[in-house]
XYZ file of C-alpha atoms in Angstrom:
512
model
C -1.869 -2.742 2.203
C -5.129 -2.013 3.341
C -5.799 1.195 1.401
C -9.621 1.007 0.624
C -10.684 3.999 0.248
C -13.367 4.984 2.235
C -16.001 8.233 2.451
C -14.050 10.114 -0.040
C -13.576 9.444 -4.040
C -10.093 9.108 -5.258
C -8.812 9.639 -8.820
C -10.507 7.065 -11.444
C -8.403 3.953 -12.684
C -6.568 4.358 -15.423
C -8.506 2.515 -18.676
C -5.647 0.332 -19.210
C -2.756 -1.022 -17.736
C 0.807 0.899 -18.368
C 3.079 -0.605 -21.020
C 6.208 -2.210 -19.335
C 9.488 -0.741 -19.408
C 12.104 -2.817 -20.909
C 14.249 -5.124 -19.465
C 17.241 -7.814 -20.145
C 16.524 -9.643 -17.322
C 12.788 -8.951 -16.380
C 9.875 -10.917 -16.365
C 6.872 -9.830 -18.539
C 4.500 -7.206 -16.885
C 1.643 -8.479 -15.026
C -0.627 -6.239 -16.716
C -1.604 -7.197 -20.153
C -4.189 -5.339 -22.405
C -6.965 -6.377 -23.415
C -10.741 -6.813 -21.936
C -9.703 -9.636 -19.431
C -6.765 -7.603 -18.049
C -6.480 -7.879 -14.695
C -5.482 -4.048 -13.930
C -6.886 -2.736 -10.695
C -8.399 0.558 -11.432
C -7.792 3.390 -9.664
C -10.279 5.397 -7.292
C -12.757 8.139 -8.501
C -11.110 11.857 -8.494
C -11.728 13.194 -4.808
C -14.433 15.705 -4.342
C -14.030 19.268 -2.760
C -15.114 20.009 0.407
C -18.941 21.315 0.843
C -19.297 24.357 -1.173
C -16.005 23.743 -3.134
C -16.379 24.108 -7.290
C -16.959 20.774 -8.272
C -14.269 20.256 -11.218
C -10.693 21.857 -9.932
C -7.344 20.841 -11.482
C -4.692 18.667 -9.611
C -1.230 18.446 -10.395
C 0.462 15.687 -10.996
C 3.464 16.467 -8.043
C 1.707 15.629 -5.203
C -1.111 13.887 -4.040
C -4.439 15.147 -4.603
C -6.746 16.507 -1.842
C -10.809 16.342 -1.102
C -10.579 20.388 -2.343
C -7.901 20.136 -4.620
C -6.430 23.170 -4.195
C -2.481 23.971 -3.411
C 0.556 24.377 -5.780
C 0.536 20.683 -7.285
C 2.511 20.434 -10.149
C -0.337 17.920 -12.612
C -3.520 19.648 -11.717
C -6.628 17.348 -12.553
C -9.959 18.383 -14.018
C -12.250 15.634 -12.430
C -15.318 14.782 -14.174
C -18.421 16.932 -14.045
C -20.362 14.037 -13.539
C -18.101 12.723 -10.211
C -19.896 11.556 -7.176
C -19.710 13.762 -4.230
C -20.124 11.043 -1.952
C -17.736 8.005 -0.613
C -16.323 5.850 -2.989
C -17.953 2.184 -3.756
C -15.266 -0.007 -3.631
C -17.032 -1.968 -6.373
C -19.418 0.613 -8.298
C -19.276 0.544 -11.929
C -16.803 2.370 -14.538
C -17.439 5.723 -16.232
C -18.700 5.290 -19.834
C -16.295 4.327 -22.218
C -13.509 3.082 -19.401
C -11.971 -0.718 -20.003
C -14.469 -3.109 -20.126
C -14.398 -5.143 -17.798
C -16.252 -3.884 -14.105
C -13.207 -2.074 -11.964
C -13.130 -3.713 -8.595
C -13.586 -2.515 -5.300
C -10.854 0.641 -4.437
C -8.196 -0.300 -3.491
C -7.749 0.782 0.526
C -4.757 0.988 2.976
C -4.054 -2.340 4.451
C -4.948 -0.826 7.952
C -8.347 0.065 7.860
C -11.786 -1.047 6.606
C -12.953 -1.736 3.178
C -11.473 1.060 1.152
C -9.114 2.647 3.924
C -5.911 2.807 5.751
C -4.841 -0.533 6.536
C -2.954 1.308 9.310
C -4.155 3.842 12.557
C -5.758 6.342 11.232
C -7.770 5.284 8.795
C -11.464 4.816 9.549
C -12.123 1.263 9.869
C -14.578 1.581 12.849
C -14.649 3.150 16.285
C -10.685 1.979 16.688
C -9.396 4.118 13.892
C -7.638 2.266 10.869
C -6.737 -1.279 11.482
C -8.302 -1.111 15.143
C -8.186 -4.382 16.749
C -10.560 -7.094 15.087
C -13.375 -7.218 17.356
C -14.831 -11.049 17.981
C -18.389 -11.021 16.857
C -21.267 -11.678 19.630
C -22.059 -15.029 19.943
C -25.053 -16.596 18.765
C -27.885 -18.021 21.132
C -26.733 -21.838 21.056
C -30.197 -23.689 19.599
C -31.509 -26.782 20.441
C -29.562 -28.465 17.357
C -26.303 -27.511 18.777
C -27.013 -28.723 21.902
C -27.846 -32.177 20.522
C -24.693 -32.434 18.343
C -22.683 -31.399 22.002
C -24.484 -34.107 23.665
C -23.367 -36.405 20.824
C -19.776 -35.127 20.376
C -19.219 -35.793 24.464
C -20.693 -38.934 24.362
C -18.613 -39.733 21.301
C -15.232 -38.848 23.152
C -15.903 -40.621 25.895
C -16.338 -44.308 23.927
C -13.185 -42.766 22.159
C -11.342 -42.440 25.772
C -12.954 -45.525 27.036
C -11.726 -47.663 23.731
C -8.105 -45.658 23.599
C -7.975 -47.194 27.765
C -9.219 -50.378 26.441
C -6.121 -50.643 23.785
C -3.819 -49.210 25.569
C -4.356 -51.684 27.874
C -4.221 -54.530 25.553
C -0.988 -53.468 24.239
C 0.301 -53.059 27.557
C -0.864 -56.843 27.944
C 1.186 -57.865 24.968
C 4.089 -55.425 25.265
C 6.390 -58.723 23.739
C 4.652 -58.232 20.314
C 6.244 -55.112 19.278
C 5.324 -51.689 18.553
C 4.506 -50.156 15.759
C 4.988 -46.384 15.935
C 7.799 -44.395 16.303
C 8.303 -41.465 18.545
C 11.069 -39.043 17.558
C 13.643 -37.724 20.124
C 13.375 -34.266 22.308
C 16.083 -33.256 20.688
C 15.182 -33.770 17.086
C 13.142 -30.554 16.673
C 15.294 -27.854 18.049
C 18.151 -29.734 15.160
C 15.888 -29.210 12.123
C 18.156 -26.912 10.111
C 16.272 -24.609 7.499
C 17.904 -23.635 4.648
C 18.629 -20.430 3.314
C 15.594 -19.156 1.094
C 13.137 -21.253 2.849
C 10.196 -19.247 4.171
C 11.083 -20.362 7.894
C 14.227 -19.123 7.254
C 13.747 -15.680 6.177
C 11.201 -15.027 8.768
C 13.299 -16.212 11.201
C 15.628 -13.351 10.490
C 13.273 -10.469 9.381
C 10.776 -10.743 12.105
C 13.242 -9.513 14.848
C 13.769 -6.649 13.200
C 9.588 -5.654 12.726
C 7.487 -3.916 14.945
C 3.829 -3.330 15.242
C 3.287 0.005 15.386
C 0.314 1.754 17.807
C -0.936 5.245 16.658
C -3.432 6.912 18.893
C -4.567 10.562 18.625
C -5.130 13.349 21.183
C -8.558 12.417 21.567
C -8.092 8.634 21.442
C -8.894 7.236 18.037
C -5.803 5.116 16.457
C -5.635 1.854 15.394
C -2.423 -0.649 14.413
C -0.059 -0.885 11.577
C 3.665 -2.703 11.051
C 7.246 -0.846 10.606
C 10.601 -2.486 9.738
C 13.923 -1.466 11.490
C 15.537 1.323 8.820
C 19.189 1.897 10.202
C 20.934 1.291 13.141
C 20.057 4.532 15.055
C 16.484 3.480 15.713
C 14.557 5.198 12.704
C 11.327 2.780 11.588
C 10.328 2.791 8.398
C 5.928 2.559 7.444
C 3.208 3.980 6.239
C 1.871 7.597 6.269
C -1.595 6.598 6.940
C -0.149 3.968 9.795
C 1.163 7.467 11.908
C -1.199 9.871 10.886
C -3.085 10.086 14.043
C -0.320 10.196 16.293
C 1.155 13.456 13.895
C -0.603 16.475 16.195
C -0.193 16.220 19.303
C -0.980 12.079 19.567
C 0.952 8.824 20.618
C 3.436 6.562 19.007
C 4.543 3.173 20.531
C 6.466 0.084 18.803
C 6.083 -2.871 20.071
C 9.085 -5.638 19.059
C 8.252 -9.796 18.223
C 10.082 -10.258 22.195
C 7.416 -8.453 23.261
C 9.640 -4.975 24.339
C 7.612 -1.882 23.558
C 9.122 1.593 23.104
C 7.926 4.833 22.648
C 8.660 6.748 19.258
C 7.967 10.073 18.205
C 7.601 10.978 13.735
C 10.538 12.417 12.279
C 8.851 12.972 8.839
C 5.637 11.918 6.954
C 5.217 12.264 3.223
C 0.998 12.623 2.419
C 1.781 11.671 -1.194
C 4.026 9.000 -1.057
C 2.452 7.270 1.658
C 6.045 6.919 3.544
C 6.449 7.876 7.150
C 9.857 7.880 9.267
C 9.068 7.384 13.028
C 12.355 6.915 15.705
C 12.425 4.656 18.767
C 12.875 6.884 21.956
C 15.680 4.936 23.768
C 16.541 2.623 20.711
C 18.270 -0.198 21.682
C 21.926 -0.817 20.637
C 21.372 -4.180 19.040
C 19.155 -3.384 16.436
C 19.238 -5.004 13.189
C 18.302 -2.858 10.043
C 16.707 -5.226 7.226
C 18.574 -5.586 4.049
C 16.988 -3.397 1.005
C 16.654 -5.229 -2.148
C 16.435 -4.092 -5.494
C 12.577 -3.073 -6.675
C 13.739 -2.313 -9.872
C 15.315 -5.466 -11.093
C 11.770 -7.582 -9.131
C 9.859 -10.129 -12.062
C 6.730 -11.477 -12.320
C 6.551 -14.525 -10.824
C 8.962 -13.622 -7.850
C 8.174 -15.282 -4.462
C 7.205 -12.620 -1.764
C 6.774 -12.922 1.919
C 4.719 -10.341 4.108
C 5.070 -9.494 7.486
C 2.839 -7.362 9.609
C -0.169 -7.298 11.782
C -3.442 -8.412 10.372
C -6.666 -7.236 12.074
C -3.850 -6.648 15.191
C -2.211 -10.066 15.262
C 1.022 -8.986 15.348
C 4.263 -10.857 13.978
C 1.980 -12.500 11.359
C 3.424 -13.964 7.769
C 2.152 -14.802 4.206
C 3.256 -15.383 1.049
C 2.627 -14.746 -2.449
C 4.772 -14.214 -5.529
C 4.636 -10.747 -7.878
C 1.584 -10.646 -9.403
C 2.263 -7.473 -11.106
C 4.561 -4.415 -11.527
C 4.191 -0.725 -12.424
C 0.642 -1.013 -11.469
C -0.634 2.870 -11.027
C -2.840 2.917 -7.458
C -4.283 5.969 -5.987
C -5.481 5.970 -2.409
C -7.266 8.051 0.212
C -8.116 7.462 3.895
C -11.180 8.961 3.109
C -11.591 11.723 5.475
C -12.470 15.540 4.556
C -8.872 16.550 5.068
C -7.072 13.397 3.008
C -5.128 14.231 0.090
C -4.573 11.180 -2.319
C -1.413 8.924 -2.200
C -0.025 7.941 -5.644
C 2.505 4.800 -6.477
C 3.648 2.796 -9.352
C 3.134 -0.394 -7.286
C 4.413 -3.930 -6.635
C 1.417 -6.019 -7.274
C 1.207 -9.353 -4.829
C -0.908 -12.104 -4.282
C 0.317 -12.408 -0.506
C -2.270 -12.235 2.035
C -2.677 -8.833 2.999
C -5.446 -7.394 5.327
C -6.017 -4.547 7.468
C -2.752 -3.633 9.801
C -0.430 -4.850 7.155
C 0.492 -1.535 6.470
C 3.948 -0.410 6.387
C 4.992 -3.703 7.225
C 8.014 -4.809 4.896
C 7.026 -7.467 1.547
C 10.633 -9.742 1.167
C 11.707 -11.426 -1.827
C 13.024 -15.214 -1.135
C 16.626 -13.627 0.283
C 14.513 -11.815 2.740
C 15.504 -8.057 1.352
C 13.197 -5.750 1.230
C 11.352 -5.387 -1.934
C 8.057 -3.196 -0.742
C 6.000 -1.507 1.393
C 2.703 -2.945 2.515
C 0.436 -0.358 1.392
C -3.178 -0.510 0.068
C -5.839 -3.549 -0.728
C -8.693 -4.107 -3.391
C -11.411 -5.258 -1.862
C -14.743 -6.682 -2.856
C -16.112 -5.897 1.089
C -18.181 -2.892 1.323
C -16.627 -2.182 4.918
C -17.135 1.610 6.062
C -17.692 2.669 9.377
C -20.555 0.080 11.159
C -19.860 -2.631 8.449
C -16.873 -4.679 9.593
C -13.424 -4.308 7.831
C -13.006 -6.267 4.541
C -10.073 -8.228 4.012
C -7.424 -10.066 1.358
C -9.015 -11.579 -1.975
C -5.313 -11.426 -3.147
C -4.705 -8.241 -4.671
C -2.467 -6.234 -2.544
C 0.055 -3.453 -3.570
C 3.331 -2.547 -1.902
C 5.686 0.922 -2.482
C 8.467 -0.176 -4.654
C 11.416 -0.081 -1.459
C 13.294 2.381 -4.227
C 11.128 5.047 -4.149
C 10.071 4.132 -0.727
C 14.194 4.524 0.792
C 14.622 8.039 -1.348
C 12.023 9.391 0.924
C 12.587 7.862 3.695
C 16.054 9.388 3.694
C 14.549 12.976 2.719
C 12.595 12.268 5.722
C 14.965 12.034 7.771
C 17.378 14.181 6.736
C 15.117 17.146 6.629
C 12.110 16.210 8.105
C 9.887 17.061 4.705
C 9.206 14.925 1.405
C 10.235 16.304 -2.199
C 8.454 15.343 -5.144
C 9.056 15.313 -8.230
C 7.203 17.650 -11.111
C 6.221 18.546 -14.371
C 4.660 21.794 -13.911
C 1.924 21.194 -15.329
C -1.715 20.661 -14.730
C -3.213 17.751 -16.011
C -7.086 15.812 -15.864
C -7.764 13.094 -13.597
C -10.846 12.096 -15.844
C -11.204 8.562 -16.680
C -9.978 7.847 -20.164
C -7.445 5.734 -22.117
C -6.127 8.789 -24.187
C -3.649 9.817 -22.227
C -3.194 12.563 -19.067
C -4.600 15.571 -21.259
C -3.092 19.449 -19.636
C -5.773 21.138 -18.397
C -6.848 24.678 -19.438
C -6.901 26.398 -16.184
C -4.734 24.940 -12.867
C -5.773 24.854 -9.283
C -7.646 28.336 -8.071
C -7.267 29.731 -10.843
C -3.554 29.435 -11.557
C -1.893 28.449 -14.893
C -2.245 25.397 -16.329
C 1.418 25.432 -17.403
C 3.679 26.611 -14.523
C 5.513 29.832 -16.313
C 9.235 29.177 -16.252
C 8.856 25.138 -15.112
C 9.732 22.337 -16.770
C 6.784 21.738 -18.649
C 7.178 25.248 -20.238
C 10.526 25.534 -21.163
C 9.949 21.343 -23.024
C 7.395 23.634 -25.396
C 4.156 22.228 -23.405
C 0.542 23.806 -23.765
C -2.926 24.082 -22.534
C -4.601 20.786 -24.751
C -1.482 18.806 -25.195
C -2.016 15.050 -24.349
C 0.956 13.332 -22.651
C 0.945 10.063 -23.837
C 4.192 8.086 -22.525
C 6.922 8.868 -19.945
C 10.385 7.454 -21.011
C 8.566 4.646 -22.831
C 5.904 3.745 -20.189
C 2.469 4.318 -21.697
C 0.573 6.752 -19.609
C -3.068 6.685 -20.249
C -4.659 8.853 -17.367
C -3.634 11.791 -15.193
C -3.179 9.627 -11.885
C -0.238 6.973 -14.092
C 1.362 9.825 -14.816
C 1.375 11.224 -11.252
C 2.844 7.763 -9.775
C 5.106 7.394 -13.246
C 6.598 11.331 -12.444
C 7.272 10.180 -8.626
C 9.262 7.432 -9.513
C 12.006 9.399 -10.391
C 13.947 12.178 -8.281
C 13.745 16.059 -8.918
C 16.325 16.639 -11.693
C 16.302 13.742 -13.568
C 15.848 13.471 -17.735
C 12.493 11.781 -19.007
C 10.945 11.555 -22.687
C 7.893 13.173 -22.983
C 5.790 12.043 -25.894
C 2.519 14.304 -26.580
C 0.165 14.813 -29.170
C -1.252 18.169 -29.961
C -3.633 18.824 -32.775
C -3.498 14.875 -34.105
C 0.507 15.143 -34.106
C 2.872 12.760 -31.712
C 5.899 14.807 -29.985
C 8.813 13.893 -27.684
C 10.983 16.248 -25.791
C 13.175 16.017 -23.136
C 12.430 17.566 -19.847
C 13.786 18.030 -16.857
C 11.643 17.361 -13.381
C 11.418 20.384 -11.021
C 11.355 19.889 -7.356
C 8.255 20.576 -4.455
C 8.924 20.335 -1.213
C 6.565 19.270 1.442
C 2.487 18.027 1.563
C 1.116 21.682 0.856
C-alpha cells in the first residue's frame, strides 16, 4: 500500500506499539515493546494551509486535514515545534519519542516515496502510481563493447560445439540417451492443490482489476480493485479514485484483458475505502470471498495481488507481520486530509499501484486492503518512486466491508466518535483532550458521548476496551474500528488518578 506520504506532514507515530487485544485463538501481536520494537511510526501532524494558526485541534472521527479545521470528533493539538514543510520519510523522532529512529512514512502503495500507491497521489508527472518509466540508457563504453565482442564469440563456439555433439550423438544414436523429455500433455495435467499459492491466484485473479484514474486535466495514475458483489461494484482505495472524483475518468481493466468504464459510487477520505461500479458489468462476475480480519495471527501466510509500478495482474507473498498497527497517511497535497487504520501488517511485496488491490490469506478470502508502504526512498516529485523493503499495511477487510456497504448504500462514509478533541503530539502518555477544539469550538462536544461518560478538558485517555492507546492518531484508528453505537471502556487519568467508563460512540457522516 503505497501510502508514503509526500509534501505534507501527517500525525506523528505513536511512541509505542498498542497492547494486543486478547484472544483464545490468536497469535501474539507483532508489535512488542521495548527499544528494538519494530512499530512503524506514524507521520508528523499535517500543517495548515499558508497563513493557517500553526497548532489547531483534530478530532479523533475523521481524518485530519492540512488546515485542520471541520467538525472532527478527536481534535489534535500538533506540536508547536511541527515542520511546515513535506514530510521526510526517514527524518528523526521528536524528543523523548521511542528510541529507536522511526522509518520513512509510511505512503499509499500507488504513488512515490511517501504517497498514494494509487492515481492520485503524486508520484511524478503520471499522478500516483503512474506507469514506471524505463530509465535512459547509458552511453555503452568501450568495456561493454569488449565483453559483447566476447559474449558473441563465446556463443558461437557454444553453437558450433552443441552442432558438433549433436552430431556425434546422432552418429551413435544405438548407445542410448540420457535425458528425458516429458510429454505435451504433462503440463496442462499438473493439478494444484487447494491452498497452494498457484491455486489461489488462479481463482482470485479473475475477479481483480487494475484500476485507471485520470482527472479533468489529465493527471492519474494506476491502482488495483477486487470484484465486491455480483452487481458490478469494485472495491479499492480512496486515494486510487481520487482524481477521477470531479469531473475525471474511471476505467477497469480485467486479467482477459476486457476494460470497462466505471463511474464512483462513494469515497470515504478517512478510511481510505472507495466503491467504484462497472458501467455495463458483466453477468458472470465473481465476487471474492471475505475472510475474517479479526480472527488473522501472526505468522499467517498472505498473498497480494495488484499492479506494481503498472504491471498489472502481479502476485507476492508474505505472512502477517503484525496486527493492530496504528498508520496515518496523506497524499500529501494542500487539500489531503489524513487517512487513519488499525492495520494488517505484511511482509508481502508491496510497491506503488498495489493499492486497493485485495491481500488473501492461504484460502484465498479476503483479509485486507492494500493500502500504504514505509519506505526508506526519499521519492517526491523528480526523484523516482520508492518501493517494498517489506513493510506494507492493508485495511483490516472488516472495517474495510462496513464502509464499503455505507458506500454504497448511501453514497457517504460514517465514522465513528468520541466527541472529543484530542492532541496529535508525539508522546507515549496517552491521547491527552485538548483545551480548545477546532476554530475555536469545544474541546468536549456538549451533549456527545464524551460528555455525558464525565470527560474533561486535561483528561488523558489511556486504553480503549483494553487496547493501550498511547497517542491521539491510535486512538483515532482504535475509535474507527468499531461502528457508531457500539459500547467501549474508556480508561483515563485525570489529576494522577486512572478512570474507566463506558461510552457510547456517536455517529459523523461524510469527509467534512
Amino acid at each position: 500500500m503505497s501510502t508514503e506520504n509526500e509534501g505534507n506532514p501527517v500525525p506523528p507515530a505513536p511512541s509505542a506499539p498498542p497492547a494486543p487485544v486478547a484472544s483464545p485463538a490468536a497469535s501474539p501481536q507483532g508489535s512488542a515493546p521495548g527499544g528494538n520494537a519494530p512499530t512503524a511510526p506514524l507521520p508528523p501532524v499535517p500543517q495548515s494551509a499558508p497563513g493557517a494558526p500553526e497548532a489547531t485541534a483534530h478530532q479523533a472521527t475523521a481524518h485530519e486535514g492540512p488546515t485542520h479545521q471541520g467538525p472532527y470528533d478527536a481534535q489534535a493539538q500538533p506540536p508547536a515545534n511541527q515542520p511546515s514543510g513535506p514530510a521526510g520519510p526517514a527524518g528523526p523522532a521528536s524528543d523523548g519519542s521511542w528510541p529507536p529512529p522511526p522509518p520513512a512514512t509510511p505512503s499509499y502503495a500507488d504513488g512515490g516515496a511517501g504517497v498514494p500507491t494509487g492515481p492520485g497521489g503524486p508520484g511524478g508527472p503520471g499522478g500516483w502510481g503512474a506507469s514506471y518509466q524505463q530509465p535512459a540508457p547509458k552511453p555503452r563504453s568501450r568495456r561493454g563493447g569488449l565483453f559483447a565482442a566476447v559474449l558473441v564469440a563465446a556463443l558461437v563456439a557454444g553453437g558450433l560445439g552443441g552442432g558438433i555433439g549433436y552430431t556425434l550423438a546422432k552418429d551413435n544414436d544405438n548407445h542410448g540417451s540420457t535425458t528425458v523429455s516429458a510429454s505435451d500433455g504433462t503440463a496442462s495435467q499438473v493439478k494444484r492443490a487447494p491452498g497452494t499459492i498457484a491455486n489461489v491466484a488462479a481463482r482470485a485473479l479473475p475477479s481483480t482489476v487494475t484500476i485507471e484514474a485520470e482527472s479533468s486535466s489529465g493527471e492519474g495514475g494506476t491502482g488495483t480493485g477486487f470484484v465486491f458483489d455480483t452487481q458490478g461494484h469494485i472495491v479499492t482505495n480512496n486515494h486510487v479514485v481520487a482524481d477521477a472524483v470531479d469531473g475525471g475518468k474511471l476505467t477497469a481493466t480485467f486479467p482477459d484483458g476486457k476494460k470497462y468504464d466505471a463511474e464512483i459510487v462513494g469515497h470515504a477520505q478517512g478510511y481510505d475505502v472507495a466503491v467504484i461500479k462497472l458501467k455495463n458489468a458483466p453477468s458472470d462476475l465473481k465476487p471474492l470471498a471475505l475472510g475474517d480480519s479479526d480472527k488473522v495471527a501472526v505468522g499467517d501466510e498472505t498473498i497480494a495481488i495488484g499492479a506494481p509500478f503498472g504491471l498489472s495482474n502481479t502476485v507476492t507473498t508474505g505472512i502477517i507481520s503484525a496486527k493492530n498497527r496504528p498508520v496515518a497517511s496523506s497524499d500529501g497535497s494542500a487539500s489531503s486530509k489524513a487517512s487513519y487504520m488499525s492495520a494488517l501488517q505484511t511482509d508481502a511485496s508491496i510497491n506503488p499501484g498495489n493499492s486497493g488491490g485485495p491481500l488473501l490469506d492461504s484460502s484465498g478470502a479476503v483479509i485486507g486492503i492494500n493500502s500504504a508502504i514505509q519506505s526508506t526512498g526519499s521519492g517526491g516529485f523528480g526523484s523516482g518512486q520508492s518501493g517494498s523493503i517489506g513493510l506494507g499495511f492493508a485495511i483490516p477487510i472488516n472495517q474495510a466491508k462496513y464502509v464499503a456497504q455505507q458506500l454504497i448504500k448511501t453514497g457517504k462514509p460514517v465514522y465513528a466518535k468520541i466527541g472529543a478533541s484530542v492532541s496529535l503530539e508525539d508522546t507515549t502518555n496517552g491521547a491527552k483532550i485538548t483545551d480548545q477544539g477546532a476554530a475555536g469550538s469545544a474541546a468536549v462536544e456538549q451533549g456527545g458521548p464524551a460528555d455525558k461518560a464525565g470527560l474533561k478538558p486535561g483528561d488523558v485517555i489511556t486504553k480503549l476496551d483494553g487496547t493501550v492507546i498511547d497517542s491521539g492518531p491510535t486512538l483515532i484508528g482504535e475509535i474507527w474500528t468499531h461502528k457508531p453505537g457500539d459500547k467501549v471502556q474508556v480508561t483515563y487519568k485525570r489529576s494522577g488518578q486512572e478512570h474507566t467508563v463506558t461510552l457510547t460512540l456517536g455517529a459523523r457522516q461524510g469527509d467534512n
